[in-house]
CSV table of C-alpha atoms in Angstrom, one decimal:
chain,number,residue,atom,x,y,z
A,214,MET,CA,60.9,8.3,-211.7
A,215,LYS,CA,60.3,4.6,-212.5
A,216,THR,CA,61.7,5.2,-216.0
A,217,ILE,CA,64.9,6.7,-214.5
A,218,ILE,CA,65.3,3.9,-212.0
A,219,LEU,CA,64.7,1.3,-214.8
A,220,SER,CA,67.3,3.0,-217.0
A,221,LEU,CA,69.8,3.1,-214.1
A,222,CYS,CA,69.3,-0.6,-213.5
A,223,LEU,CA,69.7,-1.5,-217.1
A,224,GLY,CA,72.9,0.7,-217.2
A,225,LEU,CA,74.3,-1.1,-214.2
A,226,LEU,CA,73.5,-4.5,-215.7
A,227,LEU,CA,75.3,-3.6,-219.0
A,228,ILE,CA,78.3,-2.4,-217.0
A,229,SER,CA,78.3,-5.5,-215.0
A,230,CYS,CA,78.2,-7.7,-218.1
A,231,LYS,CA,81.1,-5.8,-219.6
A,232,GLU,CA,83.1,-6.2,-216.5
A,233,GLN,CA,82.8,-10.0,-216.6
A,234,PRO,CA,86.2,-11.4,-217.5
A,235,GLU,CA,86.3,-13.1,-220.9
A,236,GLU,CA,86.7,-16.9,-220.7
A,237,GLN,CA,90.3,-17.8,-221.4
A,238,VAL,CA,90.8,-20.5,-224.1
A,239,SER,CA,94.1,-22.2,-223.6
A,240,ALA,CA,95.8,-23.3,-226.8
A,241,THR,CA,97.1,-26.8,-226.9
A,242,PRO,CA,100.9,-26.5,-226.7
A,243,GLU,CA,102.7,-27.9,-229.7
A,244,VAL,CA,104.9,-30.9,-228.9
A,245,GLU,CA,108.4,-30.4,-230.0
A,246,LEU,CA,109.5,-33.2,-232.4
A,247,SER,CA,112.6,-35.2,-231.6
A,248,THR,CA,115.5,-35.1,-234.1
A,249,ALA,CA,114.7,-38.6,-235.1
A,250,GLU,CA,111.2,-37.6,-235.9
A,251,LYS,CA,112.3,-34.6,-237.9
A,252,ILE,CA,114.7,-36.7,-239.9
A,253,ALA,CA,112.0,-39.3,-240.6
A,254,ASN,CA,109.4,-36.7,-241.5
A,255,ALA,CA,111.9,-35.0,-243.9
A,256,HIS,CA,111.9,-38.3,-245.8
A,257,GLY,CA,108.1,-38.7,-245.9
A,258,TYR,CA,107.4,-40.7,-242.8
A,259,GLU,CA,104.2,-38.8,-242.0
A,260,GLN,CA,102.6,-40.5,-245.1
A,261,TRP,CA,104.0,-44.0,-244.5
A,262,ASP,CA,100.6,-45.3,-243.3
A,263,SER,CA,99.2,-44.7,-246.7
A,264,VAL,CA,101.7,-47.0,-248.4
A,265,GLU,CA,100.2,-50.3,-249.5
A,266,LYS,CA,103.2,-51.7,-251.4
A,267,ILE,CA,106.8,-50.8,-252.1
A,268,ALA,CA,109.0,-52.4,-254.6
A,269,PHE,CA,112.8,-51.9,-255.2
A,270,THR,CA,115.9,-53.5,-256.5
A,271,PHE,CA,119.0,-53.4,-254.3
A,272,ASN,CA,122.3,-53.2,-256.4
A,273,VAL,CA,125.9,-53.4,-255.3
A,274,ASP,CA,128.8,-52.7,-257.6
A,275,ARG,CA,132.3,-53.3,-256.4
A,276,GLY,CA,134.8,-52.8,-259.3
A,277,GLU,CA,133.6,-55.2,-262.0
A,278,ASN,CA,131.5,-57.3,-259.7
A,279,HIS,CA,127.7,-56.7,-259.6
A,280,PHE,CA,125.1,-58.1,-257.3
A,281,ASP,CA,121.3,-57.4,-257.2
A,282,ARG,CA,118.1,-58.7,-255.8
A,283,SER,CA,114.6,-57.3,-256.0
A,284,TRP,CA,111.9,-57.0,-253.4
A,285,THR,CA,108.2,-56.3,-253.1
A,286,TRP,CA,106.8,-55.6,-249.6
A,287,GLU,CA,103.3,-55.0,-248.4
A,288,PRO,CA,103.8,-53.4,-245.0
A,289,LYS,CA,100.2,-53.8,-243.8
A,290,THR,CA,100.1,-57.6,-244.4
A,291,GLY,CA,103.8,-58.3,-243.9
A,292,MET,CA,104.0,-60.2,-247.2
A,293,VAL,CA,107.5,-60.1,-248.9
A,294,THR,CA,108.6,-61.4,-252.2
A,295,MET,CA,112.3,-61.7,-253.1
A,296,MET,CA,113.4,-62.2,-256.7
A,297,SER,CA,117.0,-63.0,-257.7
A,298,ALA,CA,118.7,-64.7,-260.6
A,299,GLN,CA,118.5,-67.9,-258.7
A,300,ASP,CA,115.1,-68.0,-257.1
A,301,THR,CA,111.8,-66.3,-256.2
A,302,ILE,CA,110.6,-66.6,-252.6
A,303,SER,CA,107.5,-65.2,-250.9
A,304,TYR,CA,107.0,-65.2,-247.2
A,305,ASN,CA,105.4,-63.2,-244.3
A,306,HIS,CA,107.9,-60.9,-242.7
A,307,GLN,CA,105.8,-61.0,-239.5
A,308,LYS,CA,106.0,-64.9,-239.3
A,309,VAL,CA,109.7,-65.7,-240.0
A,310,ASP,CA,110.8,-69.2,-239.3
A,311,SER,CA,114.0,-71.3,-239.9
A,312,THR,CA,113.2,-71.7,-243.6
A,313,THR,CA,112.9,-68.0,-244.3
A,314,ALA,CA,115.3,-66.5,-241.7
A,315,GLN,CA,118.2,-66.2,-244.2
A,316,VAL,CA,116.0,-64.5,-246.8
A,317,ASP,CA,114.5,-62.2,-244.2
A,318,ALA,CA,118.0,-61.2,-243.1
A,319,GLY,CA,118.7,-60.0,-246.7
A,320,PHE,CA,115.4,-58.1,-246.7
A,321,ILE,CA,116.2,-56.4,-243.5
A,322,ASN,CA,119.6,-55.3,-244.9
A,323,ASP,CA,118.4,-54.0,-248.2
A,324,LYS,CA,115.3,-52.3,-246.7
A,325,TYR,CA,117.6,-50.7,-244.1
A,326,TRP,CA,119.6,-49.0,-246.8
A,327,LEU,CA,116.5,-47.6,-248.5
A,328,LEU,CA,114.4,-46.7,-245.4
A,329,THR,CA,116.9,-46.0,-242.7
A,330,PRO,CA,115.3,-42.6,-241.8
A,331,PHE,CA,112.1,-44.5,-240.8
A,332,GLN,CA,114.1,-47.2,-238.9
A,333,LEU,CA,115.1,-44.5,-236.5
A,334,LEU,CA,111.6,-44.7,-235.2
A,335,TRP,CA,110.7,-48.3,-236.0
A,336,ASP,CA,113.7,-49.5,-234.0
A,337,ALA,CA,113.2,-47.2,-231.0
A,338,GLU,CA,112.6,-50.1,-228.5
A,339,ASN,CA,115.8,-51.9,-229.5
A,340,SER,CA,118.2,-48.9,-229.7
A,341,GLU,CA,119.5,-45.7,-228.1
A,342,LEU,CA,120.0,-42.4,-229.8
A,343,SER,CA,122.5,-39.7,-229.1
A,344,GLU,CA,123.3,-36.3,-230.8
A,345,LYS,CA,126.2,-34.1,-231.5
A,346,THR,CA,126.4,-30.7,-233.3
A,347,ALA,CA,129.1,-29.4,-235.7
A,348,GLN,CA,130.7,-32.7,-236.6
A,349,VAL,CA,132.9,-33.1,-239.7
A,350,ALA,CA,131.3,-35.5,-242.2
A,351,PRO,CA,133.8,-38.3,-243.2
A,352,ILE,CA,133.5,-38.0,-247.0
A,353,SER,CA,132.6,-34.4,-247.9
A,354,GLY,CA,134.3,-32.8,-244.9
A,355,ASP,CA,131.3,-30.6,-244.4
A,356,THR,CA,130.3,-29.6,-240.9
A,357,LEU,CA,127.0,-31.2,-240.1
A,358,ALA,CA,124.9,-32.3,-237.2
A,359,MET,CA,125.1,-36.0,-236.3
A,360,LEU,CA,122.6,-38.4,-234.8
A,361,THR,CA,123.9,-41.8,-233.7
A,362,ILE,CA,121.7,-44.9,-233.3
A,363,THR,CA,123.3,-47.7,-231.2
A,364,TYR,CA,121.5,-51.1,-231.1
A,365,LYS,CA,121.2,-53.1,-228.0
A,366,SER,CA,123.5,-56.1,-227.5
A,367,GLU,CA,120.8,-58.6,-227.8
A,368,GLY,CA,118.2,-59.3,-230.5
A,369,GLY,CA,117.9,-58.2,-234.1
A,370,TYR,CA,120.3,-58.8,-237.0
A,371,THR,CA,123.0,-56.3,-235.9
A,372,PRO,CA,123.2,-56.4,-232.1
A,373,GLY,CA,125.5,-53.9,-230.6
A,374,ASP,CA,126.2,-52.1,-233.9
A,375,ALA,CA,126.1,-48.3,-234.3
A,376,TYR,CA,125.3,-45.9,-237.2
A,377,ASP,CA,126.2,-42.2,-237.3
A,378,PHE,CA,123.9,-40.1,-239.5
A,379,TYR,CA,125.2,-36.7,-240.8
A,380,TYR,CA,122.3,-34.4,-241.8
A,381,GLY,CA,121.7,-30.9,-243.0
A,382,ASP,CA,119.4,-28.1,-241.9
A,383,ASP,CA,116.6,-29.7,-243.9
A,384,TYR,CA,117.1,-32.9,-241.8
A,385,LYS,CA,117.9,-35.0,-244.9
A,386,ILE,CA,120.7,-37.5,-244.4
A,387,LYS,CA,123.9,-36.5,-246.4
A,388,GLU,CA,126.3,-39.3,-245.2
A,389,TRP,CA,126.4,-42.1,-242.7
A,390,VAL,CA,129.0,-44.3,-240.9
A,391,PHE,CA,128.5,-47.9,-239.9
A,392,ARG,CA,130.5,-49.0,-236.9
A,393,LYS,CA,130.5,-52.7,-236.2
A,394,SER,CA,129.9,-53.6,-232.5
A,395,ASN,CA,130.0,-49.8,-231.8
A,396,ALA,CA,133.8,-49.7,-232.5
A,397,ASP,CA,135.5,-46.3,-232.5
A,398,GLU,CA,136.6,-46.8,-236.1
A,399,ALA,CA,134.2,-46.8,-239.0
A,400,SER,CA,133.5,-50.1,-240.7
A,401,MET,CA,132.0,-48.3,-243.7
A,402,ALA,CA,131.1,-44.7,-244.6
A,403,THR,CA,129.0,-43.7,-247.7
A,404,THR,CA,127.2,-40.8,-249.1
A,405,TRP,CA,123.4,-40.4,-249.3
A,406,GLU,CA,122.7,-38.9,-252.6
A,407,ASP,CA,120.5,-38.9,-255.8
A,408,TYR,CA,117.3,-38.2,-253.8
A,409,GLU,CA,114.0,-38.7,-255.6
A,410,THR,CA,110.4,-38.4,-254.6
A,411,TYR,CA,108.1,-41.5,-254.8
A,412,GLY,CA,104.6,-40.6,-253.8
A,413,ALA,CA,105.3,-38.8,-250.5
A,414,LEU,CA,108.5,-40.6,-249.8
A,415,LYS,CA,111.9,-38.9,-250.4
A,416,LEU,CA,114.5,-41.6,-250.9
A,417,ALA,CA,118.2,-41.5,-251.6
A,418,LYS,CA,118.9,-43.9,-254.4
A,419,THR,CA,122.7,-43.9,-254.3
A,420,HIS,CA,125.4,-44.6,-251.7
A,421,LYS,CA,129.1,-44.3,-252.5
A,422,ASP,CA,132.3,-44.7,-250.4
A,423,SER,CA,135.0,-42.1,-250.5
A,424,ALA,CA,137.2,-44.1,-252.9
A,425,GLN,CA,134.3,-44.6,-255.3
A,426,THR,CA,135.0,-48.3,-255.2
A,427,VAL,CA,131.6,-49.3,-253.8
A,428,ASN,CA,128.4,-48.1,-255.3
A,429,ILE,CA,125.2,-49.2,-253.6
A,430,HIS,CA,122.2,-48.0,-255.5
A,431,PHE,CA,118.5,-48.7,-256.0
A,432,THR,CA,116.5,-49.2,-259.2
A,433,GLY,CA,112.9,-50.0,-260.0
A,434,ILE,CA,111.5,-48.2,-257.0
A,435,LYS,CA,107.7,-48.1,-256.9
A,436,VAL,CA,105.5,-46.9,-254.1
A,437,ASN,CA,101.7,-47.6,-254.1
């Protein structure tokens, strides 16, 4: 009898254990990336923290006229060196003063052309973003999505200016429009082409206008 009772008790204990609800483990929900983040990541932004130094030469060809200047930048320290036919100047981008402000303005301009996808995130505090779907790109005539960044009216080197970025399903920029002071009409429109990978960065080396009269391109790109 004791054996039967013991067996019944063990059976009830096993049933009770089986009936205990399994502990629910809630998965951490994935955070949906913004369009700006997707564009930046499509160009290698997720690996930017590993970049110690980036070097490039900014070239502009207008007809028979050519202009170029070269840069090296150490993002972690802020050190920048500009090399042109006239001079070589080194300074700290994080400590700009009246003697280096003009050179830094050139650096900001040239770096913007090369690393604009990252500027969408770097300039978040000084700008606003808006989006539109199914927009006709100004040069190719392709129907693409568009992201617009509009800078605030105070601060920075281009206060109040706006840029329209036309991008594909892969979130890589195909064309862009610069609109001075957020005007309705474009001040300049160029392609984003000749993409090449440097380390983890995917950079467009060439920008041309619709008439092929302006060719802004990069040479000597090195990423360490």
